[in-house]
Amino acid sequence: MGFPLPSSLEVIPGTERAQGAYPYTVQFGPDDDRRFWFYNSMHFPEPMSCFDMVTAEAAYCALGAANTRVHCLPTTLGIDHRIINGRVYIGGNAVTDPQQIARRTAQFQKRAFYYYENWETLYAQWKRKMLALIREAQALPQPALPEFEPLEHVHAGRGIASNHYLLETYQRTLEGYFRMWHHHFEFLLLGYGAYLTFFAFCKKAFPEIPDQTVARMVAGMEAEIFRPDEELRRLARRAVELGLDGRFTDGLPAESIIRSLEQAGPPGEEWLRELAASRDPWFNVNVGDGFYHYHRSWNDDLSMPFAGLPGYIARIKAGESLERPFEKLQAERRQLIADYRELLGSDEERAAYDQMITLAHRVFPYVEGHKFYCEHWYTNLFFNKIREFGALLAAHGFFADAEDVFHLTHYEVELAIIDLMNAWSTGSAPRGPEHWPAIVAERRAAIGEWAKHETPPALGPVPQVIDDPAIVMLWGITRESLDRWLNADADAAGNEIRGFAASSGVVEGTARVVKSVEEIGRLQPGDILVCQITNPTWAPIFQKIAAAVSDIGGSMSHAAIVAREYGLPAVVGTGTATARIRDGQRVRVDGGRGIVTLL
């Protein structure tokens, strides 16, 4: 028994040329029928435009290098990806030969253990590297072509015309993005690996221990990805302290609130200064995971953070605390660690247990903390720089709108830039205005069509063993979860949906099925969020909802971590929740048992 074969998937009729725009390297081929693939709806839940696919290319290139060549994980290499109908499928490459595993283990011990032993020093160095990379991206010049080369360039004897710098800036933009993804994976898989080792030890030492209990032993973390929401809560407190709370009204656009504050005298000026302090850098966070060009940052679009302020202000005025239950989570984890330690039978076991949990605490904050710098701050800079190229091409008639540039692959954008450079040089008209508009329209229509069609959660034969720490901990792909997916049709007649017990608590409420970030505004107080995957930057809406349920994700997925950190009941990795639960249906979420009941 298995999932449909890749060769059984058909390109949606009428979108064949749009599918053909993706490089040959990511098209499914005959040999792919022998491998297992799963749809990466965690990171790419919607059909992706041609340009946005650069994220998959850059990310899996860097992830594979870290796994295969840099840290040399013993039992897994990189992750291959394929694209069909705008959907990204991925498949891991396992190492099964004992001799190869032994060779790689020897290398892993020299490399990964050095990182574990020098974690704080190397992580501090990593932050400096990332901030330097961000500064480089911020300093890239805005692409422009003057009618005549500025006279000061001529008198200075620069000797290089402005059109050359278009190509240089574009290539530097791409290079920075690919480099960022190498930084992204420098520590990430080591973080998962350390936790997975501790997880495996606990499962062997305490056969009845729930996955969630092990996860709670590393809860209560400080990570930068939580900072934007903490800043928003701080701004809510300041609004109350300054007597400005009445100016924050549900549904009022951010621009209207800001205009009102500008007219509020010194208190309004003070609050706006506080806002400016929060925005740089903490509002450089996207409303989604950052992998789609239209997932804009809070700085680019203040509607998401400002939509969270009225709720926070109301809670403050009602006497509620807005603090994340950090101390409670840490006290709980200390108690759990001590209680389970007492159950171990020897000093050797206790010493190993102490060593592994200490390492997990050292490395795990990176698993969430890196997201702010990489997937959010840097990615937003990257897409905004591509927008500038789109604006330049649109101004020269290549297409109607700057956003249309995202319907070209990153290879095609370079070709369009070269076309414009040559036309500027020769004085001839560029060829792009005749070439690109019809292609852009065709690809836009294809994305709209692909979005109407469901895609299988997995493809190909079911693997017996899954050893990749990222696939297990992040995506929640285990043999047990695959069996649930395979039996989904048989289970559909029942009233229970099972997944990972991500965060404890039992609540009943109205399900709100949210399939894209644009639908978040439909959530009402007390709703149960049902989605493909949640994002840490959705924290402002967590104050509204009673629980969260996701299709995909493991015990260490972002959805699970955020739910635990905010004390919100959650079940992740159900596989079928968004398909089986009707919008508006009453459901019960048991986050401790990993069960959603349709009422």
Coordinates of C-alpha atoms in Angstrom, one line a residue:
M1 CA 0.0 0.0 0.0
G2 CA 1.3 3.4 -0.9
F3 CA 0.6 6.9 -2.1
P4 CA 0.0 7.8 -5.8
L5 CA 3.1 7.7 -8.0
P6 CA 4.5 11.0 -9.2
S7 CA 3.9 9.9 -12.8
S8 CA 0.2 9.7 -12.0
L9 CA 0.0 13.4 -11.3
E10 CA -1.1 15.4 -14.3
V11 CA -0.4 19.0 -15.1
I12 CA -3.7 20.9 -14.9
P13 CA -5.0 21.3 -18.5
G14 CA -4.2 24.8 -19.9
T15 CA -1.2 25.4 -17.6
E16 CA 1.3 23.2 -19.4
R17 CA 3.5 26.2 -20.5
A18 CA 3.5 27.6 -17.0
Q19 CA 4.6 24.3 -15.6
G20 CA 7.3 24.2 -18.3
A21 CA 8.7 27.5 -17.0
Y22 CA 10.2 25.7 -13.9
P23 CA 13.7 24.4 -14.6
Y24 CA 14.2 20.8 -15.8
T25 CA 16.0 20.0 -12.6
V26 CA 12.8 20.2 -10.6
Q27 CA 10.4 18.4 -13.0
F28 CA 9.3 14.9 -12.0
G29 CA 11.0 12.2 -14.0
P30 CA 10.5 8.4 -14.4
D31 CA 13.0 7.5 -11.7
D32 CA 11.1 9.5 -9.1
D33 CA 8.4 6.9 -9.0
R34 CA 10.7 4.7 -6.9
R35 CA 11.1 7.4 -4.2
F36 CA 8.9 8.8 -1.5
W37 CA 7.9 12.4 -1.7
F38 CA 5.7 14.6 0.5
Y39 CA 4.1 18.0 -0.2
N40 CA 5.8 20.7 1.8
S41 CA 2.7 22.5 2.7
M42 CA 4.4 23.7 5.9
H43 CA 6.5 26.2 4.0
F44 CA 4.7 26.4 0.7
P45 CA 1.0 25.9 1.4
E46 CA -0.1 27.8 -1.7
P47 CA 0.9 27.4 -5.4
M48 CA 4.1 29.5 -5.8
S49 CA 4.9 32.0 -8.5
C50 CA 7.9 31.3 -10.7
F51 CA 10.2 33.8 -9.0
D52 CA 9.3 32.7 -5.4
M53 CA 10.6 29.2 -6.2
V54 CA 14.1 30.7 -5.8
T55 CA 13.5 30.1 -2.1
A56 CA 13.1 26.3 -2.6
E57 CA 16.2 26.2 -4.8
A58 CA 18.4 28.2 -2.4
A59 CA 17.1 26.6 0.8
Y60 CA 17.4 23.0 -0.3
C61 CA 20.9 23.7 -1.8
A62 CA 22.1 25.0 1.5
L63 CA 20.3 22.4 3.7
G64 CA 21.8 19.6 1.6
A65 CA 25.3 21.1 1.8
A66 CA 25.0 21.4 5.6
N67 CA 23.8 17.8 6.0
T68 CA 25.9 16.1 3.3
R69 CA 29.2 17.9 3.2
V70 CA 29.6 20.2 6.2
H71 CA 28.4 18.5 9.3
C72 CA 28.1 15.0 7.7
L73 CA 25.0 13.7 9.4
P74 CA 25.5 10.0 9.6
T75 CA 22.2 8.6 8.3
T76 CA 20.8 11.3 6.0
L77 CA 22.0 13.5 3.1
G78 CA 20.1 16.3 1.6
I79 CA 16.5 16.9 0.5
D80 CA 15.6 16.9 -3.2
H81 CA 12.6 18.9 -4.4
R82 CA 10.2 18.7 -7.4
I83 CA 7.5 21.1 -8.6
I84 CA 4.2 20.4 -10.2
N85 CA 1.2 22.7 -10.5
G86 CA 3.0 25.2 -8.4
R87 CA 3.4 22.8 -5.5
V88 CA 6.7 21.8 -3.9
Y89 CA 7.3 18.2 -3.1
I90 CA 10.4 17.1 -1.2
G91 CA 12.1 13.8 -0.6
G92 CA 15.0 12.9 1.7
N93 CA 18.1 10.9 0.8
A94 CA 18.8 8.3 3.5
V95 CA 22.2 6.6 4.1
T96 CA 21.7 2.9 4.8
D97 CA 25.0 1.3 4.1
P98 CA 26.7 0.5 7.4
Q99 CA 30.2 1.3 6.1
Q100 CA 29.1 4.7 4.9
I101 CA 27.3 5.4 8.1
A102 CA 30.5 4.6 10.0
R103 CA 32.6 6.9 7.8
R104 CA 30.1 9.7 8.2
T105 CA 29.8 9.2 11.9
A106 CA 33.6 9.7 12.3
Q107 CA 33.3 12.9 10.3
F108 CA 30.2 14.1 12.2
Q109 CA 31.9 13.7 15.6
K110 CA 34.8 15.9 14.5
R111 CA 32.5 18.6 13.0
A112 CA 29.2 18.7 14.9
F113 CA 30.8 18.0 18.3
Y114 CA 33.0 21.0 17.8
Y115 CA 29.9 23.2 17.3
Y116 CA 28.2 21.7 20.3
E117 CA 31.3 22.4 22.5
N118 CA 31.7 26.0 21.2
W119 CA 28.0 26.8 20.7
E120 CA 27.8 30.2 22.3
T121 CA 30.9 31.5 20.7
L122 CA 30.0 30.3 17.2
Y123 CA 26.4 31.5 17.6
A124 CA 27.6 35.0 18.6
Q125 CA 29.7 34.9 15.5
W126 CA 26.7 33.8 13.5
K127 CA 24.7 36.8 14.6
R128 CA 27.5 39.1 13.6
K129 CA 27.6 37.5 10.2
M130 CA 23.8 37.8 9.7
L131 CA 23.7 41.4 10.7
A132 CA 26.6 42.1 8.3
L133 CA 24.7 40.4 5.5
I134 CA 21.6 42.4 6.4
R135 CA 23.6 45.6 6.2
E136 CA 25.0 44.6 2.8
A137 CA 21.5 44.0 1.5
Q138 CA 20.3 47.4 2.9
A139 CA 23.2 49.1 1.2
L140 CA 22.6 47.8 -2.3
P141 CA 21.8 50.7 -4.6
Q142 CA 18.3 51.2 -6.1
P143 CA 18.4 50.1 -9.7
A144 CA 18.1 53.0 -12.1
L145 CA 19.0 54.0 -15.7
P146 CA 19.5 57.8 -16.3
E147 CA 19.0 59.2 -19.8
F148 CA 22.6 60.4 -19.8
E149 CA 25.4 59.1 -17.6
P150 CA 25.8 61.7 -14.8
L151 CA 28.5 64.3 -15.6
E152 CA 30.2 63.7 -12.3
H153 CA 30.8 60.1 -13.2
V154 CA 32.4 61.2 -16.5
H155 CA 34.6 63.9 -14.8
A156 CA 35.6 61.3 -12.2
G157 CA 36.8 59.0 -14.9
R158 CA 34.7 56.1 -13.5
G159 CA 34.8 54.4 -16.9
I160 CA 31.8 52.1 -16.1
A161 CA 28.3 53.0 -17.3
S162 CA 25.2 52.7 -15.1
N163 CA 23.8 49.8 -17.0
H164 CA 26.6 47.6 -15.8
Y165 CA 25.5 48.1 -12.2
L166 CA 22.0 46.8 -12.9
L167 CA 23.4 43.4 -13.5
E168 CA 26.0 43.6 -10.7
T169 CA 23.3 44.7 -8.2
Y170 CA 20.9 41.9 -9.3
Q171 CA 23.6 39.2 -9.1
R172 CA 24.7 40.5 -5.6
T173 CA 21.0 40.4 -4.5
L174 CA 20.7 36.8 -5.6
E175 CA 24.1 35.9 -4.1
G176 CA 23.2 37.4 -0.8
Y177 CA 20.0 35.4 -0.7
F178 CA 21.7 32.1 -1.4
R179 CA 24.4 32.9 1.2
M180 CA 21.7 33.7 3.8
W181 CA 20.3 30.2 3.4
H182 CA 23.8 28.7 4.1
H183 CA 23.8 30.8 7.3
H184 CA 20.2 29.6 8.0
F185 CA 21.3 25.9 8.1
E186 CA 24.7 26.4 9.8
F187 CA 23.1 25.5 13.2
L188 CA 19.6 24.3 12.5
L189 CA 20.1 20.6 11.8
L190 CA 22.4 20.4 14.8
G191 CA 19.7 21.8 16.9
Y192 CA 17.2 19.3 15.7
G193 CA 19.8 16.5 16.0
A194 CA 20.6 17.3 19.7
Y195 CA 16.9 17.3 20.5
L196 CA 16.2 14.2 18.6
T197 CA 19.0 12.3 20.4
F198 CA 17.5 13.4 23.8
F199 CA 14.0 12.5 22.5
A200 CA 15.2 9.0 21.5
F201 CA 16.9 8.5 24.9
C202 CA 13.7 9.4 26.7
K203 CA 11.5 7.1 24.5
K204 CA 13.8 4.2 25.3
A205 CA 14.3 5.0 29.0
F206 CA 10.6 5.9 29.6
P207 CA 8.5 3.9 27.1
E208 CA 5.2 5.5 28.1
I209 CA 6.4 9.1 28.0
P210 CA 4.3 11.2 25.7
D211 CA 6.0 13.2 22.9
Q212 CA 4.6 16.4 24.3
T213 CA 6.2 15.8 27.8
V214 CA 9.6 15.5 26.2
A215 CA 8.9 18.7 24.3
R216 CA 7.9 20.5 27.5
M217 CA 11.3 19.8 28.9
V218 CA 12.7 22.4 26.5
A219 CA 9.8 24.9 26.7
G220 CA 10.2 28.4 28.1
M221 CA 12.8 29.7 25.7
E222 CA 14.1 33.1 24.8
A223 CA 14.2 33.6 21.1
E224 CA 14.1 36.7 18.9
I225 CA 11.1 35.4 16.9
F226 CA 8.9 36.2 19.9
R227 CA 10.2 39.7 20.2
P228 CA 7.9 41.4 17.6
D229 CA 4.8 40.3 19.6
E230 CA 6.4 41.3 22.9
E231 CA 7.0 44.8 21.4
L232 CA 3.4 44.9 20.3
R233 CA 2.3 44.1 23.9
R234 CA 4.6 46.8 25.1
L235 CA 3.1 49.4 22.8
A236 CA -0.4 48.4 24.0
R237 CA 0.7 49.0 27.6
R238 CA 2.1 52.4 26.6
A239 CA -1.1 53.3 24.9
V240 CA -3.0 52.7 28.1
E241 CA -0.4 54.5 30.2
L242 CA -0.5 57.6 27.9
G243 CA -4.4 57.7 27.9
L244 CA -4.5 56.9 24.2
D245 CA -6.4 53.6 24.4
G246 CA -9.6 55.0 23.0
R247 CA -7.9 55.8 19.7
F248 CA -7.3 52.1 18.9
T249 CA -10.5 50.7 17.5
D250 CA -11.1 47.3 15.9
G251 CA -11.3 47.6 12.1
L252 CA -9.8 51.1 11.9
P253 CA -7.0 51.3 9.4
A254 CA -3.5 51.8 10.8
E255 CA -3.1 55.0 8.8
S256 CA -6.2 56.5 10.4
I257 CA -5.0 55.6 13.9
I258 CA -1.6 57.2 13.2
R259 CA -3.2 60.4 11.9
S260 CA -5.3 60.5 15.1
L261 CA -2.2 60.1 17.2
E262 CA -0.4 62.8 15.4
Q263 CA -3.2 65.2 16.5
A264 CA -3.1 63.9 20.1
G265 CA -0.4 66.3 21.3
P266 CA 2.7 65.2 23.4
P267 CA 1.1 61.7 24.4
G268 CA 0.6 60.9 20.7
E269 CA 4.1 62.0 19.8
E270 CA 5.5 59.9 22.6
W271 CA 3.6 56.8 21.5
L272 CA 4.7 57.3 17.9
R273 CA 8.4 57.5 19.1
E274 CA 7.8 54.2 20.9
L275 CA 6.4 52.8 17.7
A276 CA 9.5 53.9 15.7
A277 CA 11.8 52.2 18.3
S278 CA 9.8 49.0 17.9
R279 CA 9.8 49.1 14.1
D280 CA 13.6 49.0 13.8
P281 CA 14.3 46.2 13.8
W282 CA 11.4 44.2 15.3
F283 CA 8.7 45.0 12.7
N284 CA 10.9 43.4 10.0
V285 CA 8.9 40.3 10.4
N286 CA 6.5 38.9 7.7
V287 CA 2.9 38.0 8.1
G288 CA 3.7 34.6 6.7
D289 CA 6.8 32.4 6.7
G290 CA 8.5 34.8 4.4
F291 CA 8.6 32.5 1.4
Y292 CA 6.0 34.3 -0.7
H293 CA 6.7 37.7 -2.2
Y294 CA 3.3 38.9 -1.1
H295 CA 3.9 38.1 2.6
R296 CA 4.8 41.6 3.4
S297 CA 6.5 42.7 6.6
W298 CA 4.8 44.5 9.4
N299 CA 6.9 47.5 8.4
D300 CA 5.6 47.4 4.9
D301 CA 2.0 46.9 6.0
L302 CA 1.1 47.9 9.6
S303 CA -2.4 46.3 9.4
M304 CA -1.4 43.0 11.1
P305 CA 0.3 44.6 14.2
F306 CA -2.3 47.3 14.5
A307 CA -5.1 44.7 14.3
G308 CA -3.6 43.1 17.4
L309 CA -3.4 46.3 19.5
P310 CA -7.2 46.7 20.4
G311 CA -7.4 43.2 21.8
Y312 CA -4.2 43.7 23.9
I313 CA -5.4 47.1 25.1
A314 CA -8.8 45.6 26.2
R315 CA -7.0 42.8 28.1
I316 CA -4.8 45.3 29.9
K317 CA -7.8 47.4 30.9
A318 CA -9.5 44.2 32.1
G319 CA -6.6 43.6 34.5
E320 CA -5.1 40.7 32.6
S321 CA -1.4 40.1 32.3
L322 CA 0.1 40.1 28.7
E323 CA 3.2 38.3 29.8
R324 CA 4.1 35.1 28.1
P325 CA 4.0 32.4 30.9
F326 CA 7.8 32.1 30.7
E327 CA 8.5 31.5 34.4
K328 CA 5.7 29.0 34.6
L329 CA 7.0 27.1 31.6
Q330 CA 10.5 27.0 33.1
A331 CA 9.3 25.9 36.5
E332 CA 7.3 23.1 34.8
R333 CA 10.2 22.0 32.7
R334 CA 12.5 21.9 35.8
Q335 CA 10.0 19.7 37.6
L336 CA 9.6 17.4 34.7
I337 CA 13.3 17.0 34.2
A338 CA 13.8 16.2 37.9
D339 CA 10.9 13.8 38.1
Y340 CA 12.0 11.7 35.1
R341 CA 15.6 11.8 36.2
E342 CA 14.6 10.1 39.5
L343 CA 13.2 7.2 37.4
L344 CA 16.6 6.3 35.8
G345 CA 18.3 3.3 37.3
S346 CA 22.0 4.1 37.2
D347 CA 24.5 6.9 37.6
E348 CA 25.6 6.3 34.0
E349 CA 22.0 6.9 32.7
R350 CA 21.6 10.0 34.8
A351 CA 24.9 11.4 33.6
A352 CA 23.9 10.8 30.0
Y353 CA 20.5 12.3 30.6
D354 CA 22.0 15.4 32.2
Q355 CA 24.4 15.8 29.4
M356 CA 21.7 15.5 26.7
I357 CA 19.1 17.8 28.3
T358 CA 21.8 20.5 29.0
L359 CA 22.9 20.3 25.3
A360 CA 19.2 20.6 24.2
H361 CA 18.7 23.7 26.3
R362 CA 21.9 25.2 24.9
V363 CA 21.1 24.7 21.2
F364 CA 17.3 24.8 21.0
P365 CA 16.7 28.5 21.2
Y366 CA 18.3 28.8 17.7
V367 CA 15.6 26.5 16.2
E368 CA 13.2 29.5 16.5
G369 CA 15.5 32.4 17.0
H370 CA 17.2 32.2 13.5
K371 CA 13.8 32.7 11.9
F372 CA 13.7 36.4 12.7
Y373 CA 17.0 37.2 11.0
C374 CA 16.7 34.8 8.1
E375 CA 13.2 34.0 6.9
H376 CA 11.8 37.4 7.9
W377 CA 14.2 40.3 8.0
Y378 CA 16.5 39.2 5.2
T379 CA 13.9 37.6 3.0
N380 CA 11.8 40.8 3.2
L381 CA 14.8 42.9 2.1
F382 CA 15.4 40.4 -0.7
F383 CA 11.9 40.5 -2.1
N384 CA 11.7 44.3 -1.8
K385 CA 14.9 44.6 -3.8
I386 CA 13.4 42.4 -6.5
R387 CA 10.4 44.7 -6.4
E388 CA 12.7 47.6 -7.3
F389 CA 13.8 45.7 -10.4
G390 CA 10.2 45.0 -11.2
A391 CA 9.4 48.7 -10.9
L392 CA 12.3 49.6 -13.3
L393 CA 11.2 47.0 -15.9
A394 CA 7.6 48.0 -15.6
A395 CA 8.6 51.7 -16.2
H396 CA 10.2 50.5 -19.4
G397 CA 7.0 48.6 -20.5
F398 CA 8.1 45.1 -19.8
F399 CA 4.9 44.5 -18.0
A400 CA 2.1 46.6 -16.4
D401 CA 3.0 46.4 -12.7
A402 CA 6.2 46.0 -10.6
E403 CA 4.6 42.9 -8.9
D404 CA 4.5 41.2 -12.3
V405 CA 8.3 40.5 -12.0
F406 CA 7.5 37.7 -9.7
H407 CA 5.9 35.7 -12.5
L408 CA 9.4 35.4 -14.1
T409 CA 12.0 32.9 -12.8
H410 CA 15.1 34.4 -11.3
Y411 CA 16.9 33.3 -14.5
E412 CA 14.4 35.1 -16.7
V413 CA 14.6 38.3 -14.5
E414 CA 18.3 38.4 -15.3
L415 CA 17.6 38.0 -19.0
A416 CA 15.1 40.8 -18.9
I417 CA 17.6 43.1 -17.1
I418 CA 20.2 42.2 -19.8
D419 CA 17.7 43.1 -22.5
L420 CA 17.1 46.5 -20.8
M421 CA 20.8 47.1 -20.4
N422 CA 21.5 46.4 -24.1
A423 CA 18.6 48.6 -25.2
W424 CA 19.9 51.5 -23.0
S425 CA 23.3 51.0 -24.6
T426 CA 22.3 50.9 -28.2
G427 CA 19.4 53.3 -28.1
S428 CA 17.1 50.6 -29.6
A429 CA 13.8 49.6 -28.0
P430 CA 14.0 46.6 -25.6
R431 CA 12.3 43.4 -26.8
G432 CA 10.8 42.7 -23.4
P433 CA 7.6 44.7 -23.8
E434 CA 6.6 42.5 -26.7
H435 CA 7.7 39.3 -25.0
W436 CA 6.7 39.3 -21.3
P437 CA 3.1 40.6 -20.9
A438 CA 1.4 37.6 -22.4
I439 CA 3.6 35.2 -20.5
V440 CA 2.9 37.1 -17.2
A441 CA -0.8 36.9 -17.9
E442 CA -0.6 33.2 -18.7
R443 CA 1.3 32.4 -15.5
R444 CA -0.9 34.5 -13.3
A445 CA -3.9 32.6 -14.6
A446 CA -2.1 29.3 -14.0
I447 CA -1.5 30.1 -10.3
G448 CA -5.2 30.9 -10.0
E449 CA -6.1 27.6 -11.6
W450 CA -3.7 25.5 -9.6
A451 CA -5.1 27.0 -6.4
K452 CA -8.5 25.5 -7.2
H453 CA -7.1 22.0 -7.1
E454 CA -6.1 19.8 -4.2
T455 CA -2.8 17.9 -4.3
P456 CA -1.9 14.6 -2.6
P457 CA -0.1 14.9 0.7
A458 CA 2.5 12.4 -0.3
L459 CA 3.7 10.4 -3.4
G460 CA 5.4 7.1 -4.0
P461 CA 6.2 4.1 -1.8
V462 CA 6.1 4.5 2.0
P463 CA 9.6 4.3 3.5
Q464 CA 10.1 1.9 6.4
V465 CA 12.4 4.2 8.3
I466 CA 12.7 8.0 8.4
D467 CA 15.9 9.2 10.0
D468 CA 16.2 12.8 8.8
P469 CA 15.9 14.9 12.0
A470 CA 14.3 17.8 10.1
I471 CA 11.7 15.7 8.5
V472 CA 10.7 14.0 11.8
M473 CA 10.9 17.0 14.1
L474 CA 9.8 19.8 11.9
W475 CA 7.4 18.3 9.4
G476 CA 6.2 15.5 11.7
I477 CA 6.7 12.9 9.0
T478 CA 7.0 9.5 10.7
R479 CA 5.9 6.0 9.8
E480 CA 2.9 6.5 12.1
S481 CA 1.8 9.7 10.6
L482 CA 2.1 8.3 7.1
D483 CA -0.1 5.4 8.1
R484 CA -2.7 7.9 9.4
W485 CA -2.6 9.7 6.0
L486 CA -3.0 6.4 4.1
N487 CA -6.0 5.4 6.3
A488 CA -7.6 8.9 6.1
D489 CA -10.4 7.7 3.9
A490 CA -11.3 4.8 6.2
D491 CA -11.2 7.1 9.2
A492 CA -13.3 9.8 7.5
A493 CA -16.5 8.1 8.6
G494 CA -15.6 8.7 12.3
N495 CA -15.8 11.9 14.2
E496 CA -12.1 12.0 15.4
I497 CA -9.1 13.4 13.7
R498 CA -5.7 12.4 15.2
G499 CA -2.4 14.2 15.1
F500 CA 0.6 15.1 17.4
A501 CA -0.3 16.3 20.9
A502 CA 1.5 19.6 20.6
S503 CA 0.2 21.6 23.6
S504 CA -2.0 20.4 26.4
G505 CA -5.5 21.7 27.2
V506 CA -9.1 20.8 26.2
V507 CA -11.4 23.3 24.6
E508 CA -14.6 23.4 22.5
G509 CA -15.4 26.1 20.0
T510 CA -16.2 27.1 16.4
A511 CA -13.7 26.0 13.8
R512 CA -12.4 28.7 11.5
V513 CA -10.7 27.1 8.5
V514 CA -8.0 29.5 7.3
K515 CA -6.1 28.4 4.2
S516 CA -4.0 31.6 3.6
V517 CA -2.7 34.5 5.5
E518 CA -5.2 36.8 3.8
E519 CA -8.0 34.9 5.7
I520 CA -6.7 35.6 9.2
G521 CA -9.0 38.5 9.6
R522 CA -12.0 36.2 9.7
L523 CA -11.0 34.9 13.1
Q524 CA -13.4 35.8 15.9
P525 CA -12.7 35.6 19.7
G526 CA -13.0 32.0 20.9
D527 CA -12.6 30.5 17.4
I528 CA -10.5 27.4 16.9
L529 CA -8.0 28.0 14.2
V530 CA -7.8 25.2 11.6
C531 CA -5.0 25.7 9.1
Q532 CA -2.3 24.0 7.1
I533 CA 0.3 25.5 9.3
T534 CA 0.6 28.4 11.7
N535 CA 3.4 30.9 11.9
P536 CA 5.2 32.5 14.9
T537 CA 4.3 36.0 13.6
W538 CA 0.6 35.2 13.9
A539 CA 1.0 35.6 17.7
P540 CA -1.2 38.7 17.8
I541 CA -4.2 36.7 16.7
F542 CA -3.5 34.0 19.3
Q543 CA -5.1 36.2 21.9
K544 CA -8.4 35.7 20.0
I545 CA -8.4 32.0 19.4
A546 CA -9.1 29.2 21.9
A547 CA -6.9 26.5 20.2
A548 CA -5.0 25.7 17.0
V549 CA -5.2 22.6 14.7
S550 CA -2.9 22.1 11.7
D551 CA -2.5 19.7 8.8
I552 CA 1.2 19.4 9.0
G553 CA 3.9 19.7 11.7
G554 CA 5.8 17.7 14.2
S555 CA 6.2 18.1 17.9
M556 CA 9.0 20.7 17.2
S557 CA 7.3 22.5 14.4
H558 CA 6.9 26.2 14.7
A559 CA 3.1 25.8 15.4
A560 CA 3.8 23.4 18.2
I561 CA 6.5 25.5 19.8
V562 CA 4.5 28.7 19.7
A563 CA 1.4 27.0 21.1
R564 CA 3.4 25.7 24.1
E565 CA 5.1 29.0 24.6
Y566 CA 1.7 30.8 24.8
G567 CA -0.2 28.1 26.6
L568 CA -2.6 27.5 23.8
P569 CA -4.1 24.0 23.3
A570 CA -2.9 22.6 19.9
V571 CA -2.9 19.5 17.7
V572 CA -0.6 19.4 14.7
G573 CA 0.2 17.0 11.9
T574 CA -3.3 15.8 11.4
G575 CA -2.9 15.6 7.7
T576 CA -6.6 16.1 6.9
A577 CA -8.0 18.8 9.3
T578 CA -8.6 21.5 6.7
A579 CA -10.3 19.0 4.4
R580 CA -12.4 17.3 7.0
I581 CA -13.5 20.2 9.2
R582 CA -16.1 22.5 7.9
D583 CA -15.8 26.2 8.5
G584 CA -18.1 27.1 11.3
Q585 CA -18.3 23.5 12.6
R586 CA -18.2 22.9 16.4
V587 CA -15.1 20.9 17.4
R588 CA -13.3 19.8 20.6
V589 CA -9.5 20.0 20.7
D590 CA -7.7 17.8 23.2
G591 CA -4.1 19.0 22.9
G592 CA -2.8 16.6 25.5
R593 CA -4.0 13.5 23.6
G594 CA -3.6 14.9 20.0
I595 CA -7.3 14.4 19.2
V596 CA -9.8 16.7 17.5
T597 CA -13.5 15.6 17.8
L598 CA -16.1 16.8 15.4
L599 CA -19.2 17.7 17.4

